[in-house]
Short mmCIF file of C-alpha atoms in Angstrom, two decimals:
data_model
loop_
_atom_site.label_atom_id
_atom_site.label_comp_id
_atom_site.label_asym_id
_atom_site.label_seq_id
_atom_site.Cartn_x
_atom_site.Cartn_y
_atom_site.Cartn_z
CA MET A 18 85.08 36.75 110.57
CA ALA A 19 88.64 36.79 109.22
CA THR A 20 90.56 40.04 109.58
CA ARG A 21 92.21 41.36 106.43
CA VAL A 22 96.00 41.58 106.75
CA LYS A 23 97.23 45.15 106.73
CA GLU A 24 98.88 46.01 103.40
CA LEU A 25 101.59 48.67 103.13
CA CYS A 26 101.97 51.31 100.46
CA ASP A 27 104.73 50.23 98.06
CA ILE A 28 105.87 53.81 97.32
CA CYS A 29 106.04 54.76 100.99
CA TYR A 30 107.71 51.43 101.84
CA ASN A 31 110.50 52.17 99.38
CA GLN A 32 110.99 55.45 101.27
CA HIS A 33 111.11 53.59 104.61
CA ILE A 34 107.70 54.99 105.57
CA THR A 35 104.98 52.79 106.97
CA SER A 36 101.64 53.71 105.51
CA GLU A 37 98.58 51.54 105.01
CA ALA A 38 97.63 50.98 101.38
CA ILE A 39 93.99 51.35 100.24
CA ILE A 40 94.08 50.81 96.46
CA PHE A 41 96.01 48.80 93.89
CA CYS A 42 97.07 50.06 90.45
CA SER A 43 97.38 47.24 87.93
CA LYS A 44 99.30 49.47 85.48
CA CYS A 45 101.96 50.37 88.04
CA ASP A 46 101.68 47.00 89.78
CA GLU A 47 101.78 48.85 93.15
CA LYS A 48 99.61 49.32 96.23
CA LEU A 49 99.02 52.94 97.20
CA CYS A 50 98.04 54.77 100.37
CA GLU A 51 95.61 57.73 100.47
CA ARG A 52 98.32 60.35 99.98
CA CYS A 53 100.03 58.46 97.13
CA ARG A 54 96.63 57.75 95.54
CA ALA A 55 95.93 61.51 95.35
CA ASN A 56 99.25 62.18 93.65
CA HIS A 57 98.79 59.15 91.41
CA SER A 58 95.34 60.33 90.21
CA VAL A 59 96.62 63.72 89.09
CA ALA A 60 100.01 62.81 87.61
CA ARG A 61 100.00 62.93 83.79
CA LEU A 62 101.52 59.46 83.36
CA SER A 63 99.15 57.77 85.78
CA ARG A 64 95.90 59.76 85.86
CA LYS A 65 94.23 57.33 83.40
CA HIS A 66 95.33 54.23 85.23
CA GLU A 67 92.55 51.99 86.48
CA CYS A 68 92.75 51.28 90.22
CA ILE A 69 90.73 49.01 92.46
CA THR A 70 90.37 48.91 96.22
CA LEU A 71 92.42 46.38 98.12
CA GLU A 72 89.20 44.84 99.31
CA ASN A 73 88.19 44.03 95.72
CA PHE A 74 91.80 43.11 94.85
CA SER A 75 91.82 40.53 97.64
CA LYS A 76 88.79 38.90 96.06
CA LEU A 77 90.79 38.04 92.94
CA PRO A 78 92.21 34.53 92.70
CA LYS A 79 95.75 34.16 94.02
CA PHE A 80 97.19 33.33 90.59
CA VAL A 81 95.63 36.55 89.27
CA GLN A 82 96.96 38.59 92.20
CA ASN A 83 100.44 37.16 91.55
CA THR A 84 100.39 38.14 87.88
CA LYS A 85 103.37 40.37 87.26
CA LEU A 86 103.59 43.10 84.62
CA TYR A 87 107.39 43.29 84.71
CA CYS A 88 109.97 40.90 83.34
CA LYS A 89 111.82 39.02 86.07
CA ALA A 90 115.03 38.90 83.99
CA HIS A 91 115.23 42.58 83.00
CA ASP A 92 112.80 44.30 85.43
CA GLU A 93 111.15 45.94 82.40
CA ARG A 94 107.50 46.13 81.64
CA TYR A 95 106.00 43.53 79.33
CA GLU A 96 105.25 45.06 75.94
CA TYR A 97 104.84 42.10 73.59
CA TYR A 98 103.41 38.59 73.53
CA CYS A 99 105.19 35.71 71.80
CA PHE A 100 102.75 33.19 70.34
CA GLU A 101 105.50 30.68 69.57
CA HIS A 102 106.53 30.40 73.21
CA ASP A 103 103.16 31.46 74.63
CA GLU A 104 104.61 34.01 77.00
CA PRO A 105 104.83 37.83 77.41
CA CYS A 106 108.18 39.55 76.89
CA CYS A 107 109.73 42.95 77.51
CA ILE A 108 111.64 45.05 74.96
CA SER A 109 114.94 43.44 75.99
CA CYS A 110 113.46 39.96 75.56
CA PHE A 111 111.99 41.12 72.22
CA ASN A 112 115.39 42.19 70.97
CA GLY A 113 117.17 39.21 72.58
CA MET A 114 115.90 35.67 72.85
CA HIS A 115 112.67 36.42 70.94
CA SER A 116 114.35 38.40 68.11
CA GLU A 117 113.76 35.55 65.63
CA CYS A 118 110.32 34.54 66.79
CA PRO A 119 107.92 34.99 63.86
CA TYR A 120 104.68 35.43 65.79
CA MET A 121 104.78 38.49 68.06
CA SER A 122 101.98 40.91 69.01
CA SER A 123 101.73 44.10 71.00
CA LEU A 124 100.22 43.63 74.46
CA GLN A 125 98.45 46.95 74.27
CA ASN A 126 96.47 45.87 71.22
CA GLY A 127 96.15 42.24 72.31
CA VAL A 128 94.54 42.79 75.71
CA LYS A 129 92.25 45.63 74.65
CA ASN A 130 88.58 44.76 75.43
CA ILE A 131 89.68 41.19 76.22
CA LYS A 132 86.82 40.80 78.77
CA PHE A 133 84.30 41.55 76.04
CA SER A 134 85.90 39.33 73.40
CA GLN A 135 84.23 36.30 71.86
CA GLU A 136 86.74 34.00 73.51
CA PHE A 137 86.03 35.42 76.99
CA CYS A 138 82.27 35.07 76.38
CA ASP A 139 82.85 31.53 75.23
CA LEU A 140 84.82 30.81 78.41
CA GLU A 141 81.99 32.21 80.51
CA ARG A 142 79.51 30.04 78.67
CA LYS A 143 81.80 27.09 79.10
CA ILE A 144 81.98 27.63 82.86
CA LEU A 145 78.22 28.05 83.10
CA ASP A 146 77.70 24.92 80.97
CA LEU A 147 80.13 22.97 83.13
CA ILE A 148 78.38 24.18 86.33
CA HIS A 149 75.05 23.22 84.83
CA ASN A 150 76.24 19.78 83.64
CA ILE A 151 78.16 18.98 86.85
CA SER A 152 75.17 20.07 88.93
CA LYS A 153 72.95 17.76 86.91
CA VAL A 154 75.40 14.85 87.38
CA ILE A 155 75.60 15.47 91.16
CA ALA A 156 71.76 15.70 91.46
CA ASP A 157 71.35 12.63 89.26
CA ARG A 158 73.89 10.56 91.22
CA ARG A 159 72.43 11.63 94.51
CA GLU A 160 68.98 10.65 93.30
CA ASN A 161 70.31 7.25 92.14
CA LEU A 162 72.14 6.81 95.48
CA GLN A 163 68.90 7.46 97.37
CA GLU A 164 67.10 5.05 95.04
CA LEU A 165 69.77 2.42 95.81
CA LYS A 166 69.26 2.96 99.56
CA ASN A 167 65.51 2.46 99.18
CA GLN A 168 66.13 -0.56 96.94
CA LYS A 169 68.46 -1.99 99.58
CA ILE A 170 65.66 -1.76 102.19
CA LYS A 171 63.23 -3.45 99.79
CA PHE A 172 65.85 -6.10 98.97
CA ARG A 173 66.32 -6.98 102.64
CA GLN A 174 62.55 -7.12 103.06
CA ALA A 175 62.37 -9.47 100.05
CA ILE A 176 65.06 -11.69 101.66
CA ARG A 177 63.12 -11.85 104.93
CA SER A 178 59.91 -12.55 103.00
CA ALA A 179 61.60 -15.33 101.03
CA ARG A 180 63.01 -16.76 104.26
CA ALA A 181 59.57 -16.65 105.88
CA THR A 182 58.10 -18.42 102.84
CA VAL A 183 60.77 -21.10 103.02
CA ASN A 184 60.26 -21.46 106.76
CA ALA A 185 56.47 -21.83 106.22
CA ILE A 186 57.08 -24.52 103.61
CA LEU A 187 59.54 -26.31 105.89
CA ASP A 188 57.16 -26.08 108.84
CA LYS A 189 54.44 -27.62 106.74
CA MET A 190 56.74 -30.34 105.54
CA GLU A 191 57.89 -31.01 109.09
CA HIS A 192 54.33 -31.29 110.28
CA GLU A 193 53.41 -33.71 107.50
CA ILE A 194 56.40 -35.96 107.98
CA THR A 195 55.85 -35.92 111.79
CA MET A 196 52.23 -37.01 111.36
CA LYS A 197 53.30 -39.75 109.00
CA MET A 198 55.91 -40.86 111.52
CA TYR A 199 53.41 -41.04 114.38
CA LYS A 200 50.91 -42.95 112.24
CA GLU A 201 53.51 -45.49 110.99
CA PHE A 202 55.04 -46.06 114.39
CA ALA A 203 51.59 -46.43 115.97
CA GLU A 204 50.56 -49.07 113.39
CA LYS A 205 53.78 -51.10 113.77
CA GLU A 206 53.82 -50.85 117.52
CA SER A 207 50.14 -51.92 117.63
CA ASP A 208 50.83 -54.97 115.45
CA ILE A 209 53.77 -56.04 117.58
CA GLU A 210 51.86 -55.43 120.82
CA ASN A 211 48.91 -57.49 119.58
CA LEU A 212 51.18 -60.37 118.52
CA LEU A 213 53.07 -60.14 121.77
CA GLU A 214 49.80 -60.33 123.75
CA ILE A 215 48.78 -63.46 121.83
CA PHE A 216 52.09 -65.18 122.31
CA GLU A 217 52.19 -64.32 126.01
CA ARG A 218 48.82 -66.05 126.27
CA TYR A 219 50.21 -69.02 124.28
CA PHE A 220 53.18 -69.10 126.63
CA SER A 221 50.90 -69.17 129.62
CA ILE A 222 48.85 -72.02 128.10
CA ILE A 223 51.93 -74.12 127.19
CA ASN A 224 53.61 -73.41 130.48
CA LYS A 225 50.46 -74.55 132.33
CA SER A 226 50.25 -77.61 130.07
CA LYS A 227 53.84 -78.49 131.03
CA GLU A 228 53.08 -78.20 134.67
CA CYS A 229 49.97 -80.43 134.25
CA LEU A 230 52.00 -82.92 132.24
CA ASP A 231 54.70 -83.09 134.91
CA THR A 232 52.06 -83.62 137.64
CA ILE A 233 50.28 -86.32 135.62
CA LYS A 234 53.57 -88.02 135.08
CA SER A 235 54.29 -88.06 138.76
CA PHE A 236 51.00 -88.78 140.39
CA ALA A 237 48.29 -89.86 137.87
CA THR A 238 47.31 -93.42 136.98
CA ASP A 239 47.88 -94.73 133.51
CA PHE A 240 44.24 -94.17 132.58
CA GLN A 241 44.31 -90.69 133.99
CA ALA A 242 47.57 -90.07 132.14
CA LEU A 243 45.89 -91.19 128.85
CA ILE A 244 42.90 -88.89 129.25
CA GLY A 245 44.99 -85.97 130.54
CA ALA A 246 47.67 -86.29 127.83
CA ARG A 247 45.02 -86.23 125.09
CA GLN A 248 43.57 -82.99 126.45
CA ILE A 249 47.00 -81.40 126.81
CA SER A 250 47.85 -82.60 123.27
CA ILE A 251 44.78 -80.81 121.89
CA ASP A 252 45.83 -77.51 123.46
CA ALA A 253 49.43 -77.99 122.38
CA ASN A 254 48.39 -78.73 118.78
CA CYS A 255 46.32 -75.57 118.63
CA VAL A 256 49.19 -73.49 119.89
CA HIS A 257 51.57 -75.31 117.56
CA LYS A 258 49.51 -74.51 114.48
CA ALA A 259 49.18 -70.86 115.47
CA THR A 260 52.87 -70.61 116.21
CA ARG A 261 53.99 -72.22 112.90
CA LYS A 262 51.63 -69.88 111.06
CA VAL A 263 53.35 -66.95 112.68
CA PHE A 264 56.82 -68.28 111.86
CA LYS A 265 55.88 -68.83 108.25
CA GLY A 266 54.45 -65.30 107.84
CA LYS A 267 56.01 -61.80 108.13
CA HIS A 268 54.94 -61.23 111.67
CA LEU A 269 58.40 -61.87 113.08
CA THR A 270 60.31 -59.54 110.72
CA HIS A 271 62.08 -56.78 112.58
CA VAL A 272 60.82 -53.30 111.66
CA LYS A 273 63.21 -50.33 111.39
CA ILE A 274 61.73 -46.94 110.67
CA SER A 275 63.95 -43.96 109.78
CA MET A 276 63.72 -40.81 107.69
CA LYS A 277 65.47 -40.51 104.36
CA PRO A 278 66.28 -36.78 104.03
CA ALA A 279 65.10 -36.53 100.42
CA ALA A 280 63.76 -33.02 100.99
CA LEU A 281 67.20 -31.71 102.01
CA SER A 282 68.88 -33.10 98.90
CA LEU A 283 66.10 -31.56 96.82
CA ILE A 284 66.61 -28.21 98.55
CA LYS A 285 70.36 -28.40 97.93
CA SER A 286 69.94 -29.24 94.25
CA LYS A 287 66.94 -27.09 93.36
CA LEU A 288 66.75 -24.37 95.95
CA ASN A 289 70.37 -23.33 96.32
CA SER A 290 69.53 -19.69 96.94
CA LEU A 291 66.69 -17.59 98.26
CA GLY A 292 66.91 -15.51 95.03
CA THR A 293 69.26 -14.02 92.49
CA LEU A 294 70.64 -10.54 92.07
CA ASN A 295 69.04 -8.81 89.13
CA VAL A 296 71.00 -5.70 88.14
CA LYS A 297 69.52 -3.62 85.33
CA TYR A 298 71.17 -0.63 83.66
CA PHE A 299 68.85 1.95 82.18
CA SER A 300 69.93 4.49 79.58
CA ARG A 301 71.13 7.69 81.16
CA LYS A 302 68.58 10.44 81.67
CA LEU A 303 71.11 13.23 81.21
CA SER A 304 72.67 14.61 78.10
CA TYR A 305 75.70 16.86 77.97
CA GLU A 306 74.56 20.38 77.17
CA ALA A 307 77.01 22.74 75.48
CA ARG A 308 76.26 25.87 73.53
CA TRP A 309 79.49 25.89 71.62
CA ILE A 310 81.34 23.29 69.62
CA GLY A 311 84.59 24.04 71.43
CA TYR A 312 85.80 26.67 73.84
CA ALA A 313 88.81 28.63 72.71
CA ALA A 314 91.42 29.59 75.19
CA ILE A 315 91.70 33.28 76.05
CA THR A 316 94.48 34.50 73.83
CA MET A 317 95.25 37.63 71.96
CA LYS A 318 94.56 38.08 68.33
CA SER A 319 97.21 36.26 66.36
CA PRO A 320 99.07 38.09 63.58
CA ASP A 321 99.06 36.83 60.03
CA ILE A 322 101.02 33.63 59.67
CA GLN A 323 103.56 33.43 56.89
CA LEU A 324 104.36 29.84 55.85
CA LYS A 325 107.80 28.86 54.63
CA ALA A 326 108.69 25.78 52.60
CA LYS A 327 110.70 23.33 54.70
CA PHE A 328 111.43 20.74 52.00
CA SER A 329 109.97 19.46 48.73
CA VAL A 330 109.80 16.13 46.96
CA THR A 331 109.13 15.10 43.39
CA ILE A 332 106.84 12.12 42.93
CA PRO A 333 108.63 9.65 40.67
CA GLY A 334 107.04 9.18 37.25
CA PHE A 335 104.79 12.25 37.64
CA GLU A 336 107.05 15.07 36.47
CA GLY A 337 104.33 16.64 34.30
CA THR A 338 103.81 13.51 32.21
CA LYS A 339 100.71 12.27 34.03
CA LYS A 340 97.77 13.91 35.70
CA LEU A 341 97.85 13.95 39.49
CA ASN A 342 95.67 15.65 42.14
CA ILE A 343 97.10 15.69 45.63
CA SER A 344 93.98 15.86 47.80
CA GLY A 345 95.66 15.09 51.13
CA CYS A 346 99.09 14.70 52.68
CA CYS A 347 100.47 13.43 56.00
CA ILE A 348 103.96 13.11 57.49
CA LEU A 349 104.26 9.71 59.21
CA LYS A 350 106.18 9.07 62.39
CA ASN A 351 109.09 7.41 60.57
CA GLY A 352 109.42 10.44 58.27
CA ASP A 353 107.61 8.87 55.29
CA ILE A 354 105.15 11.03 53.36
CA LEU A 355 101.62 9.75 52.63
CA ILE A 356 99.86 11.41 49.71
CA SER A 357 96.25 10.80 48.58
CA ASP A 358 95.59 10.98 44.82
CA SER A 359 91.98 11.70 43.94
CA ILE A 360 92.45 11.15 40.21
CA TYR A 361 93.57 7.54 40.39
CA ASP A 362 91.98 6.73 43.76
CA ARG A 363 95.14 5.68 45.56
CA LEU A 364 97.65 6.44 48.29
CA LEU A 365 101.28 7.12 47.53
CA ILE A 366 103.85 6.55 50.25
CA LEU A 367 107.25 8.20 49.75
CA ASN A 368 110.32 8.12 51.91
CA SER A 369 111.95 11.29 53.19
CA ASN A 370 114.10 11.43 50.03
CA GLY A 371 111.05 11.45 47.77
CA ASP A 372 111.48 7.87 46.54
CA LEU A 373 108.23 5.94 45.98
CA ARG A 374 108.03 3.28 48.70
CA ASN A 375 104.55 1.90 48.06
CA GLN A 376 101.31 2.54 46.22
CA VAL A 377 97.95 1.47 47.69
CA ASN A 378 94.94 1.33 45.34
CA LEU A 379 91.61 2.30 46.92
CA THR A 380 87.99 1.49 46.15
CA PHE A 381 86.88 5.06 46.88
CA ILE A 382 87.92 8.61 46.03
CA PRO A 383 90.22 9.97 48.79
CA LEU A 384 89.83 13.61 49.75
CA ARG A 385 91.51 14.73 53.00
CA THR A 386 93.82 12.81 55.29
CA VAL A 387 94.66 13.40 58.92
CA TYR A 388 97.20 11.80 61.23
CA LEU A 389 95.46 9.78 64.00
CA ASN A 390 98.40 7.95 65.63
CA TYR A 391 101.69 6.38 64.72
CA ALA A 392 99.96 3.47 62.98
CA GLN A 393 96.70 4.94 61.66
CA ILE A 394 95.60 7.63 59.21
CA ILE A 395 92.01 8.85 58.81
CA ILE A 396 90.80 9.36 55.21
CA ALA A 397 87.70 11.37 54.26
CA PRO A 398 86.26 9.93 51.00
CA TYR A 399 84.33 11.81 48.34
CA ASN A 400 80.53 11.74 48.68
CA GLU A 401 80.41 9.05 51.45
CA LYS A 402 79.05 9.42 54.98
CA GLN A 403 81.86 7.43 56.55
CA LEU A 404 85.57 7.75 57.23
CA TYR A 405 88.23 5.16 56.45
CA ILE A 406 91.04 4.18 58.83
CA PHE A 407 94.29 3.29 57.01
CA ASP A 408 96.74 0.98 58.79
CA VAL A 409 100.23 2.29 58.03
CA GLU A 410 102.01 -0.85 59.14
CA LYS A 411 99.83 -3.21 57.03
CA ASP A 412 99.35 -0.71 54.17
CA GLU A 413 95.60 -1.43 54.06
CA ILE A 414 92.22 -0.10 55.17
CA SER A 415 91.64 -1.60 58.61
CA LYS A 416 88.11 -0.30 59.38
CA THR A 417 85.46 2.30 58.57
CA MET A 418 83.55 4.72 60.79
CA ALA A 419 80.03 5.76 59.67
CA TYR A 420 78.42 8.97 60.88
CA ASP A 421 74.91 10.43 60.71
CA GLU A 422 75.08 13.67 58.70
CA THR A 423 73.05 15.43 56.06
CA LEU A 424 76.11 16.13 53.95
CA PRO A 425 79.37 14.13 53.84
CA LEU A 426 82.45 15.73 55.36
CA LYS A 427 85.12 16.97 53.00
CA LEU A 428 87.58 18.58 55.44
CA ILE A 429 88.82 16.90 58.62
CA SER A 430 91.26 17.62 61.43
CA MET A 431 91.89 16.21 64.91
CA LYS A 432 90.67 18.11 68.02
CA ASP A 433 92.20 16.27 70.97
CA ASN A 434 90.98 12.67 70.42
CA ASP A 435 87.94 13.65 68.38
CA ILE A 436 87.48 14.55 64.71
CA LEU A 437 86.58 18.06 63.62
CA GLY A 438 85.09 18.20 60.16
CA GLN A 439 83.43 20.59 57.73
CA HIS A 440 81.21 20.06 54.72
CA ASP A 441 79.77 22.20 51.90
CA SER A 442 77.37 24.04 54.15
CA HIS A 443 80.34 25.63 55.95
CA VAL A 444 79.30 24.08 59.25
CA PHE A 445 81.75 22.41 61.67
CA ARG A 446 80.95 19.02 63.12
CA LEU A 447 82.65 17.44 66.13
CA LEU A 448 82.64 13.71 65.48
CA TYR A 449 83.37 11.18 68.22
CA SER A 450 85.05 7.84 67.62
CA ASN A 451 81.71 5.99 67.85
CA GLY A 452 80.22 8.10 65.07
CA ASP A 453 78.10 10.38 67.28
CA VAL A 454 77.95 14.08 66.32
CA GLU A 455 78.10 16.41 69.34
CA SER A 456 77.20 19.84 67.99
CA ASN A 457 77.82 22.33 65.23
CA SER A 458 78.93 25.85 64.75
CA LYS A 459 78.79 28.13 61.74
CA SER A 460 82.24 28.85 60.41
CA LYS A 461 83.48 32.25 59.30
CA VAL A 462 84.08 31.01 55.77
CA PHE A 463 81.27 32.18 53.50
CA ASP A 464 82.90 32.11 50.06
CA SER A 465 82.45 29.40 47.42
CA ASP A 466 85.80 27.69 48.12
CA LEU A 467 86.76 24.92 50.43
CA HIS A 468 89.61 25.57 52.83
CA GLU A 469 92.37 23.43 54.27
CA LEU A 470 91.55 22.87 57.93
CA VAL A 471 93.72 22.33 61.03
CA CYS A 472 92.78 22.63 64.71
CA ILE A 473 95.57 23.57 67.12
CA ASN A 474 94.91 24.33 70.81
CA ASP A 475 91.14 24.89 70.13
CA HIS A 476 91.98 27.35 67.32
CA ILE A 477 90.98 26.61 63.74
CA TYR A 478 93.37 27.62 60.96
CA TYR A 479 92.55 27.74 57.24
CA GLY A 480 94.63 27.35 54.16
CA LYS A 481 92.79 28.42 51.07
CA GLN A 482 92.13 25.71 48.49
CA THR A 483 90.11 25.92 45.28
CA ARG A 484 86.93 23.80 45.43
CA TRP A 485 87.75 20.20 44.64
CA ASP A 486 86.62 18.82 41.31
CA ARG A 487 87.26 15.26 40.10
CA LYS A 488 87.95 16.60 36.60
CA GLN A 489 90.64 18.87 37.95
CA THR A 490 94.19 17.93 36.91
#
């Protein structure tokens, strides 16, 4: 078991006294020994401070333990939180570098009951959901890995079985061709041996006839020679006829027997593998489970935001002489301004000086627009269950994205790389790029108006807008 490092009392240490600390005061940001704890618990300024034992303090994550309550620059306690810079600040910082920051809040009010806030509960649910989903993925992947191991064993067995089948077929083929070989060789050898036996007998007869003829020539009388020659001639004629018959036939053709490996060429051309790999992908068994459309970061309650006009433009030709309804507006990367007009179903593109650069007529009624990237704008049309993608460089609609919803979206904003939308039922939808809808959440808007919508850092901001009407001017 690891031994806890001995911590010293901060107050005693500053007095050059070595005393072991037992508690930690988060308000004072100091560790206290038993004696200092007793004084700390009765002093008027510190009696209500919440303290925890060092044993529990050591259980906190390191980044939480290292959280400081005092400003490094001024050594003063943090009193405010700047939402613009997303950092706490002391009074000196508040009066100095943060003096012109518009969004400031008191830390005392901001952190009150933070652990019981909706955002903290959402974060807890998010962690639990992540644990649940990650655990499911781990279990599912382990299951699939075990399945693959079992399938590998079966695969190797199938290979051996296929090899055994091929071996059996080859053994059978070998036996058949061997038997044919023996039969053919036996027949041909027998024919030759029979002919050889006959001709050896012929040779013996003719050779004996020659000896007789030589003897008759040397020792017989003429009469004896006549009678003997006639008899020898009869035998010679018989052998001559038989021999000519053999020479005229196919008996003297040389026989060559060999194997033409037709089976090997067939195997190479037809049976080039014992099998093929068949990989199938089945639809996933898991679905991502989340109990909230998005998890807000733990922040303090933001003060009311006061908007200031940065610049204004006048649309040429529309200075009160024609009707115009601006239903959406985007600032492009090059500084141009894209405006959707729901009266004349068009997009107006102005330069930064307010001069009309281009007008794009549409086949649908444009409602809201949102900036997707440097070259694309998303447009939500009126009463259609699809979104239009406008190509800024080509000044045309490049594609559409349909979605499955009961009511068409009227308000849209980007949340990371996904689309956050809202329709007349005051319900948020998180729409992915493939058109799938992840989940929904009731909004806090319950009046009869639509509201301008923007999502920044998982926070949704509204700008009030009267309900859109095509007859509105």
